[in-house]
PDB file of C-alpha atoms in Angstrom:
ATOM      1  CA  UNK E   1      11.217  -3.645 -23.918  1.00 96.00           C
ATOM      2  CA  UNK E   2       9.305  -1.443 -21.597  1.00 97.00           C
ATOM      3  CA  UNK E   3       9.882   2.650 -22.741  1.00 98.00           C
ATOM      4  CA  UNK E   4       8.502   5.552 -21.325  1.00 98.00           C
ATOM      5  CA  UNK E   5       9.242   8.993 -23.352  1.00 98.00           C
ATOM      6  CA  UNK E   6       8.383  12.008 -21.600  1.00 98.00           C
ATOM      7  CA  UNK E   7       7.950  15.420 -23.909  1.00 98.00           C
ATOM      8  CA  UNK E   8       6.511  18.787 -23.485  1.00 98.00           C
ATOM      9  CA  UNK E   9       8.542  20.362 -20.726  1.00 97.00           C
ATOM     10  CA  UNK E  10      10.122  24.432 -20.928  1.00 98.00           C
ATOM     11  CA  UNK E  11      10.228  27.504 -20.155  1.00 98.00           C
ATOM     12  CA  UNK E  12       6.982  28.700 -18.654  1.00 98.00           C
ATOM     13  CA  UNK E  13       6.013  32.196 -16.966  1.00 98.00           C
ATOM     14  CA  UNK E  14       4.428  32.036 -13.416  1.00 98.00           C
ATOM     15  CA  UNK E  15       0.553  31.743 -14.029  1.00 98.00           C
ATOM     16  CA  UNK E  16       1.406  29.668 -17.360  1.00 98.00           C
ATOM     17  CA  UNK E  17       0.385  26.353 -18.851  1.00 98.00           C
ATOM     18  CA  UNK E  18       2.230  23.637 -20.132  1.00 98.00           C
ATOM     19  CA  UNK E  19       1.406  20.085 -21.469  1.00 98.00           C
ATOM     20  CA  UNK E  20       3.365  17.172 -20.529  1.00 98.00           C
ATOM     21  CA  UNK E  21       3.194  14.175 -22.930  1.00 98.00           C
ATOM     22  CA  UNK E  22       4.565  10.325 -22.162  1.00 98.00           C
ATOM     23  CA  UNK E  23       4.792   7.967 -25.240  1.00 98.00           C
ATOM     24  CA  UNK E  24       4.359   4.342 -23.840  1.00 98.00           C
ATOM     25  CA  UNK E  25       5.547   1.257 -25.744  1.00 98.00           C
ATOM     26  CA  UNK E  26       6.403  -2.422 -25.067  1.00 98.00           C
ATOM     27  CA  UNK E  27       3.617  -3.263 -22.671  1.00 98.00           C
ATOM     28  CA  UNK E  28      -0.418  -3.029 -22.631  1.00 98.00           C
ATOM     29  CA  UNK E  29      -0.697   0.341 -21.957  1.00 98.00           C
ATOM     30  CA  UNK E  30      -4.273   0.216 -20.817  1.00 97.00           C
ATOM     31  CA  UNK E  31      -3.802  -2.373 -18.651  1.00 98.00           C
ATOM     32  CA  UNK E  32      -1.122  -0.201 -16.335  1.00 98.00           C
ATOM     33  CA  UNK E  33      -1.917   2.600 -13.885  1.00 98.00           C
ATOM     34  CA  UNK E  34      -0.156   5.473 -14.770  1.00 98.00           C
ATOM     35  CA  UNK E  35       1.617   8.188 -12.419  1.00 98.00           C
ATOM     36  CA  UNK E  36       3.461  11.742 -12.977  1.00 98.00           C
ATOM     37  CA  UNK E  37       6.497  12.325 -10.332  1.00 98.00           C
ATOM     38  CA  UNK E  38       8.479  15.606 -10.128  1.00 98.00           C
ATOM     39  CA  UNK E  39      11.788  16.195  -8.687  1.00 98.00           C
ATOM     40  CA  UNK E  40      13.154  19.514  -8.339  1.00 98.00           C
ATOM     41  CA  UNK E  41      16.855  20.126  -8.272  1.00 97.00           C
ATOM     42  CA  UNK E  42      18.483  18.813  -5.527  1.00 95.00           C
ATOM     43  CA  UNK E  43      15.596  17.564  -4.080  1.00 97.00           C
ATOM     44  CA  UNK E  44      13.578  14.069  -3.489  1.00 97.00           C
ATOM     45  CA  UNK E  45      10.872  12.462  -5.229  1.00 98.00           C
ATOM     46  CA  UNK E  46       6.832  14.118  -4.872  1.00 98.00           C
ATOM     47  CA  UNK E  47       3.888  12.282  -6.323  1.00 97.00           C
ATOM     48  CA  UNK E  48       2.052  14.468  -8.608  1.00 97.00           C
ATOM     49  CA  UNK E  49      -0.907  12.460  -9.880  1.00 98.00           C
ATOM     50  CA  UNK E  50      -1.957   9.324 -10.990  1.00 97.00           C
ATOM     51  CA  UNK E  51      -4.519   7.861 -13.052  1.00 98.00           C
ATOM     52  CA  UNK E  52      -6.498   4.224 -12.952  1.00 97.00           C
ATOM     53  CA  UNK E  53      -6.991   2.102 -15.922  1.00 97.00           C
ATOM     54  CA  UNK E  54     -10.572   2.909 -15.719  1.00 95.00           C
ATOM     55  CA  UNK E  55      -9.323   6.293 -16.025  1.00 94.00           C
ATOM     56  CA  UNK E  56      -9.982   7.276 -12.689  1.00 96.00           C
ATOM     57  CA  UNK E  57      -7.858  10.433 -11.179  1.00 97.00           C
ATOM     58  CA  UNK E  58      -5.616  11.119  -8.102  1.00 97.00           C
ATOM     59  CA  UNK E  59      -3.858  13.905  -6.960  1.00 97.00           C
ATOM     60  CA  UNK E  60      -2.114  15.294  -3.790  1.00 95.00           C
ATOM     61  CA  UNK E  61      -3.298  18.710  -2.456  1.00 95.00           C
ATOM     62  CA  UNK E  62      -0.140  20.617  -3.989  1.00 95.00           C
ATOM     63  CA  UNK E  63      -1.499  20.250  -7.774  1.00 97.00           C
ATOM     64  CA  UNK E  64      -5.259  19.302  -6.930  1.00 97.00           C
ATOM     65  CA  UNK E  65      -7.149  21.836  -9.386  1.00 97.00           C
ATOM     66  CA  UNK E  66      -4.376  23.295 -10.998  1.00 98.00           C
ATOM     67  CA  UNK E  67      -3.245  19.918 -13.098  1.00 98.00           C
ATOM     68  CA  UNK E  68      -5.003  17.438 -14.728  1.00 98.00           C
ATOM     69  CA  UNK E  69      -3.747  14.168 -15.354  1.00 98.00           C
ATOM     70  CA  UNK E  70      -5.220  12.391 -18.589  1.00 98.00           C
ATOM     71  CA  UNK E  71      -4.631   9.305 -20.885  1.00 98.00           C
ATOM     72  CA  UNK E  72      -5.020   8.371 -24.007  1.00 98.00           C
ATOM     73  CA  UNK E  73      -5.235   4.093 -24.490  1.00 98.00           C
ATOM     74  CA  UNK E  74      -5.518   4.111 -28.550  1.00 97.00           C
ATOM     75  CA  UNK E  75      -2.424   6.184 -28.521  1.00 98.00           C
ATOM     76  CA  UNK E  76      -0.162   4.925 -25.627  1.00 98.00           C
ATOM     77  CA  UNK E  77       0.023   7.859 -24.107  1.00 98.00           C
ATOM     78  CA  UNK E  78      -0.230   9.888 -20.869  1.00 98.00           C
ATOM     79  CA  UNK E  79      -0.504  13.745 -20.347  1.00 98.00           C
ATOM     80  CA  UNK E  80      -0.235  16.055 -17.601  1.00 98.00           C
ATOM     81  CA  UNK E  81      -1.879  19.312 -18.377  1.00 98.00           C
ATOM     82  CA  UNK E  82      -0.396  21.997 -16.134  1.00 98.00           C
ATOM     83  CA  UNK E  83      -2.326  24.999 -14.885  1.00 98.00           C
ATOM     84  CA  UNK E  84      -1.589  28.458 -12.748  1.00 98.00           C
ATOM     85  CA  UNK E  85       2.277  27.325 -12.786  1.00 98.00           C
ATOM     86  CA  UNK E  86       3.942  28.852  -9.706  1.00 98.00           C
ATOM     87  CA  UNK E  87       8.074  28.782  -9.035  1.00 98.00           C
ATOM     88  CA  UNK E  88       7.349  25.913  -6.715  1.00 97.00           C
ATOM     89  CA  UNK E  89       6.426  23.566  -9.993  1.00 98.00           C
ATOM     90  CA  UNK E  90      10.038  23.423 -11.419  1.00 98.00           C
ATOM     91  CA  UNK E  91      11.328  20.520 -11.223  1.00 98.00           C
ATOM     92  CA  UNK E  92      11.819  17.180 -13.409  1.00 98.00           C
ATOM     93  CA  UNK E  93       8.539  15.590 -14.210  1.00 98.00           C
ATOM     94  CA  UNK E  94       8.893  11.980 -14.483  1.00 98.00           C
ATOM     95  CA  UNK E  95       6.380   9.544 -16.012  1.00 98.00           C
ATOM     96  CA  UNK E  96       6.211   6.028 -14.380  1.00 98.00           C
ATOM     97  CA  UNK E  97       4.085   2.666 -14.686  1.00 98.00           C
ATOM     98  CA  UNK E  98       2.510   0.898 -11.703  1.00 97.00           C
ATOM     99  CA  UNK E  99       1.093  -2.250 -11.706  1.00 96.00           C
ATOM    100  CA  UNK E 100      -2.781  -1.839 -11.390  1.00 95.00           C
ATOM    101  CA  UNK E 101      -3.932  -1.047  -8.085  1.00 93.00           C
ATOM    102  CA  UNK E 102      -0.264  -1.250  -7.022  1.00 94.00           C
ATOM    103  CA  UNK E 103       1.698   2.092  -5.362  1.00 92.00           C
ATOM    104  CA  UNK E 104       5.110   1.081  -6.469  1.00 97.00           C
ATOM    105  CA  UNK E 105       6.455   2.014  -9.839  1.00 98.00           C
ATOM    106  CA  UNK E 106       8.524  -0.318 -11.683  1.00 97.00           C
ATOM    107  CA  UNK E 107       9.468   2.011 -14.593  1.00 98.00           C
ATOM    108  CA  UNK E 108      10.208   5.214 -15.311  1.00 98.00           C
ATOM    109  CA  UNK E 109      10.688   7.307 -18.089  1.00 98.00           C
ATOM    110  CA  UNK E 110      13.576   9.373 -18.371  1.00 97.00           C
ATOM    111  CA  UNK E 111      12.092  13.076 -17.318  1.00 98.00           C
ATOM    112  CA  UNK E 112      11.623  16.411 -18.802  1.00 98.00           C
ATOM    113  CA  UNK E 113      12.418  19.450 -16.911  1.00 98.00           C
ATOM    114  CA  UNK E 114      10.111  22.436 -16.290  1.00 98.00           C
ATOM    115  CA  UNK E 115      10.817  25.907 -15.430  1.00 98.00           C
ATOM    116  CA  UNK E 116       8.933  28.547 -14.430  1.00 98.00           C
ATOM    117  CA  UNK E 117       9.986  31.329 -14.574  1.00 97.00           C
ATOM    118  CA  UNK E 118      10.269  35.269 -15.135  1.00 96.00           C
TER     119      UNK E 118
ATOM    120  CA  UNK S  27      -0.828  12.092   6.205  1.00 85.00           C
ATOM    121  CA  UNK S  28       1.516   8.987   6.826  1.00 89.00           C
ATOM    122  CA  UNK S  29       5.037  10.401   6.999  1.00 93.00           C
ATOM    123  CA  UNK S  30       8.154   8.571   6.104  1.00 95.00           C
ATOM    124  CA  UNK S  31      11.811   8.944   7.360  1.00 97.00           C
ATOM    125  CA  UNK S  32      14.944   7.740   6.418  1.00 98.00           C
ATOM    126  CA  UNK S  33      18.416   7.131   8.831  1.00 97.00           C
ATOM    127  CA  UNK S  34      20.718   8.220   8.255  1.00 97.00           C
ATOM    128  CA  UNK S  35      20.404  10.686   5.851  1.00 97.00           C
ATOM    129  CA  UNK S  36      23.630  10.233   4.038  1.00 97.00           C
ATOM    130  CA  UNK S  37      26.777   7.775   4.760  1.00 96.00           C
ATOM    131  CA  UNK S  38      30.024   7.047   3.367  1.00 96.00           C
ATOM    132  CA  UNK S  39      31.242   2.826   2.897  1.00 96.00           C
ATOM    133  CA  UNK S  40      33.736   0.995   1.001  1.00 95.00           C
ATOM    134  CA  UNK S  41      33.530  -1.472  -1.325  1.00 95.00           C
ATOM    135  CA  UNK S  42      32.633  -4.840  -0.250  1.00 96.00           C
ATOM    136  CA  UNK S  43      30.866  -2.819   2.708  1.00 96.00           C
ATOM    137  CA  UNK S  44      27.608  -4.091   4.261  1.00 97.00           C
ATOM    138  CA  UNK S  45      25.274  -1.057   4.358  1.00 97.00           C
ATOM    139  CA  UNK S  46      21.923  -0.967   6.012  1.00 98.00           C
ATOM    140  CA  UNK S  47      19.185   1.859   5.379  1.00 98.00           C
ATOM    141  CA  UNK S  48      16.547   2.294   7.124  1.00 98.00           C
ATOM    142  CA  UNK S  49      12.906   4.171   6.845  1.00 97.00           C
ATOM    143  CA  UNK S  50      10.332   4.369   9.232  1.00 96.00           C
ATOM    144  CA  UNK S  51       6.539   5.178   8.902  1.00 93.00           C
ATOM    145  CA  UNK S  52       4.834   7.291  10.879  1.00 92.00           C
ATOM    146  CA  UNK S  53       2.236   4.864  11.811  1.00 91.00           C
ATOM    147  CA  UNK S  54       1.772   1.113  10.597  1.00 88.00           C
ATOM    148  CA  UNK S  55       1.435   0.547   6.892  1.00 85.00           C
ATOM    149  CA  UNK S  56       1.985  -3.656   6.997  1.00 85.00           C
ATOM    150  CA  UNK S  57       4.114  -4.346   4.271  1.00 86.00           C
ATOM    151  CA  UNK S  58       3.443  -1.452   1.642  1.00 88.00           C
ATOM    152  CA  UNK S  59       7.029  -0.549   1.326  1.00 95.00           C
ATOM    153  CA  UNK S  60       9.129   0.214  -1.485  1.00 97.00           C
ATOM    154  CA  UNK S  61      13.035   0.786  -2.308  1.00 98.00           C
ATOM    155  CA  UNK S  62      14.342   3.018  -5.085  1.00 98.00           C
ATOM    156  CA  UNK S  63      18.257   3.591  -6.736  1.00 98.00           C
ATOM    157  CA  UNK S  64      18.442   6.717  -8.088  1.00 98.00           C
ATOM    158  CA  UNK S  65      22.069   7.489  -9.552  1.00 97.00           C
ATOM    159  CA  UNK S  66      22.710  12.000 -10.584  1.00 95.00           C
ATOM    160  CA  UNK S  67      20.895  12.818 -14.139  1.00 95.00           C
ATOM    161  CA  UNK S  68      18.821   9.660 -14.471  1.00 97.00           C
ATOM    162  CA  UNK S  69      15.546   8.188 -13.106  1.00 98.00           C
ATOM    163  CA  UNK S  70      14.978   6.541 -10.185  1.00 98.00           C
ATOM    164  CA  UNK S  71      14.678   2.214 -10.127  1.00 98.00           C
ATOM    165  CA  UNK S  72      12.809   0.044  -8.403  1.00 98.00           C
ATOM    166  CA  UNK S  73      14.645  -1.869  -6.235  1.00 98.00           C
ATOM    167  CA  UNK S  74      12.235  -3.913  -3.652  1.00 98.00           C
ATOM    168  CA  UNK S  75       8.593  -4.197  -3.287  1.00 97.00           C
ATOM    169  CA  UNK S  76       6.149  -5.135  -1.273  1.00 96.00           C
ATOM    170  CA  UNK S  77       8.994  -4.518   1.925  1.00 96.00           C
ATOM    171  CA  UNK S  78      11.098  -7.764   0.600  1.00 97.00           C
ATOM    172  CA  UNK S  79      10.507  -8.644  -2.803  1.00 97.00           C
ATOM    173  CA  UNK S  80      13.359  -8.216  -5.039  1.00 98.00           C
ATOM    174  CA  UNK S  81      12.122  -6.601  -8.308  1.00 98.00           C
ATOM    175  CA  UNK S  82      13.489  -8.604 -11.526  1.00 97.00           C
ATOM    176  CA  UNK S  83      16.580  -8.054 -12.944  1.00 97.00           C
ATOM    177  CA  UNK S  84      17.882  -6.593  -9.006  1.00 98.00           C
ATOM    178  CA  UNK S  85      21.209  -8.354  -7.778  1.00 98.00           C
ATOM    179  CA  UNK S  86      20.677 -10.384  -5.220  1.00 98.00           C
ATOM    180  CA  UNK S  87      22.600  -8.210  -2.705  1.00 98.00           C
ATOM    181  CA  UNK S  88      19.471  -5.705  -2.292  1.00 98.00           C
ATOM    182  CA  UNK S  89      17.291  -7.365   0.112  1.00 98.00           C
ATOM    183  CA  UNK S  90      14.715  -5.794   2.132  1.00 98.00           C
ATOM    184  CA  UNK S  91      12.818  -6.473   5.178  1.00 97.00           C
ATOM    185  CA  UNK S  92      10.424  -5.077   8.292  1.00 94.00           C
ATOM    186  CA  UNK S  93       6.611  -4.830   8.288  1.00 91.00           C
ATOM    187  CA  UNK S  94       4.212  -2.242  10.252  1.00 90.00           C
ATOM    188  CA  UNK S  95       6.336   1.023  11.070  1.00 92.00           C
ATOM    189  CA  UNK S  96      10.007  -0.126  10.954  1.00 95.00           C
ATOM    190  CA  UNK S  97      11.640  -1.352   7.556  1.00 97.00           C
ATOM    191  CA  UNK S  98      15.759  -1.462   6.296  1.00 98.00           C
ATOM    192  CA  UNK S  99      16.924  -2.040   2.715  1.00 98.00           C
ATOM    193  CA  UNK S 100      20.542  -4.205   3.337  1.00 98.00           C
ATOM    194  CA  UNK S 101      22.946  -4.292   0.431  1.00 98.00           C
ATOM    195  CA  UNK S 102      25.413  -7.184   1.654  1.00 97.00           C
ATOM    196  CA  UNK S 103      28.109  -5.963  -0.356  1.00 97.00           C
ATOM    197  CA  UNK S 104      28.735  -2.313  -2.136  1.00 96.00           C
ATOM    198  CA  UNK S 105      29.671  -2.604  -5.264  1.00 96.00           C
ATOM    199  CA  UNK S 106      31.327   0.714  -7.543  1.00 94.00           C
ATOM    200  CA  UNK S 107      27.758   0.926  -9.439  1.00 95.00           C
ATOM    201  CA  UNK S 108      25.727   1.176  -5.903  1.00 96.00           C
ATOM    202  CA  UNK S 109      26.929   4.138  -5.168  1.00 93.00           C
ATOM    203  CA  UNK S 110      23.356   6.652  -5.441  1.00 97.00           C
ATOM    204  CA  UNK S 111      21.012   7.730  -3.256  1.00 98.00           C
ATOM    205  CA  UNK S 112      18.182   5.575  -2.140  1.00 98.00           C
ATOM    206  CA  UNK S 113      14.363   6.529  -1.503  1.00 98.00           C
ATOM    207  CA  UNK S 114      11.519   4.624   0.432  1.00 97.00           C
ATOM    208  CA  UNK S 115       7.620   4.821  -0.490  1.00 96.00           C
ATOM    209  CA  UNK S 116       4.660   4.228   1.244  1.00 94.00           C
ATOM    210  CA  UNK S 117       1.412   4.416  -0.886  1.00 91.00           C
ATOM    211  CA  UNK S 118       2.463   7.913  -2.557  1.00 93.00           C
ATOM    212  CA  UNK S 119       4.845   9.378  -0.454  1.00 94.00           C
ATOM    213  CA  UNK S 120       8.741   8.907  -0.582  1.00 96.00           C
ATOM    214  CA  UNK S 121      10.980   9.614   1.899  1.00 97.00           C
ATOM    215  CA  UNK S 122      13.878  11.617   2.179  1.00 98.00           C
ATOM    216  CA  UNK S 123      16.346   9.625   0.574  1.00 98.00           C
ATOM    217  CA  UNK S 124      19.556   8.086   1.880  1.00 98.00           C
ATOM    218  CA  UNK S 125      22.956   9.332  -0.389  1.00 98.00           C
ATOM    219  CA  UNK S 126      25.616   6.483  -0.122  1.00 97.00           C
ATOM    220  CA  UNK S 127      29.067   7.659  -1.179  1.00 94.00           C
ATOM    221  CA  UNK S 128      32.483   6.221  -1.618  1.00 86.00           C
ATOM    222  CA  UNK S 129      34.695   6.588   1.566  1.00 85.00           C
TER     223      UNK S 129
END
């Protein structure tokens, strides 16, 4: 059975960092591209970043030099390292799998929330 | 950017309803289309690929179809569990999402 276990998320003061962690299991975790979407409350679904089984990085201008997407293939595991937080980053962060080359995601993990905050 | 909207933006059906949703795309994207169920608290699911393939596991009431700028996501019959809101993609960017409620 696919799983995807996202960890890391909290508190965080504007201009803070935070490290995002998704445990993978029940699949070849190297041979997936991997992708971080947030959600904030209330709201729809925003691509963060993604990264190619070659390791290759992607992100959209909102995050682009702020976060850094990473992976780790002897572990099963992604990460999202989270720079210069602003209020505008809270939101649920969810892990999800996409068939390589693929730009649809056929699972997710369950989320972890981040707040920043004052 | 390639931007992506959804009509209508919310409705309200019955069971045993036929609901259609639809999403258009700013300009052609052939048949790079995607459908997601996402039900309050929990992540979203693939529904439909590729504009009209049904994802494994999917009842076969989801079906989706359209190619270029124009696309719809039919479920033939609502069922109690279908009620959630529903999101198209196109390469990395959703759209808006669709909330289907009970009448």
């Amino acid at each position: 059975e696919v799983q995807l276990v996202e960890s890391g998320g909290g508190l965080v003061q504007p201009g803070g960092s935070l490290r995002l962690s998704c445990a993978a299991s029940g699949f070849t975790f190297s041979s997936y591209d991997m992708h971080w979407v947030r959600q904030a409350t209330g709201k729809g679904l925003e691509w963060v970043s993604a990264i190619g089984t070659a390791g290759d990085p992607y992100y959209p201008g909102s995050v682009k030099g702020r976060f850094t997407i990473s992976r780790e293939n002897a572990k099963n595991s992604l990460y999202l390292q989270m720079n210069s937080l602003r209020a505008g980053d809270t939101a649920v962060y969810y892990c999800a799998r996409a068939p390589e080359g693929a730009t649809y995601f056929d699972y997710w993990g369950q989320g972890t929330l981040v707040t920043v905050s004052s | 950017d390639i931007q992506m909207t959804q009509s209508p933006s919310s409705l309200s059906s019955s069971v045993g309803d036929r609901v259609t949703i639809t999403c258009r795309a700013s300009e052609s994207i052939s048949s790079y289309l995607s459908w997601y169920q996402q039900k309050p608290g929990k992540a979203p699911k693939l529904l439909i690929y590729a504009a009209s393939t049904l994802q494994s596991g999917v009842p076969s009431r989801f079906s989706g179809s359209g190619s270029g700028t124009e696309f719809t996501l039919t479920i033939s019959s609502l069922q109690p569990e279908d009620f959630a809101t529903y999101y198209c993609q196109q390469g990395f960017t959703f759209g808006p999402g669709t909330k289907v409620d009970i009448k």
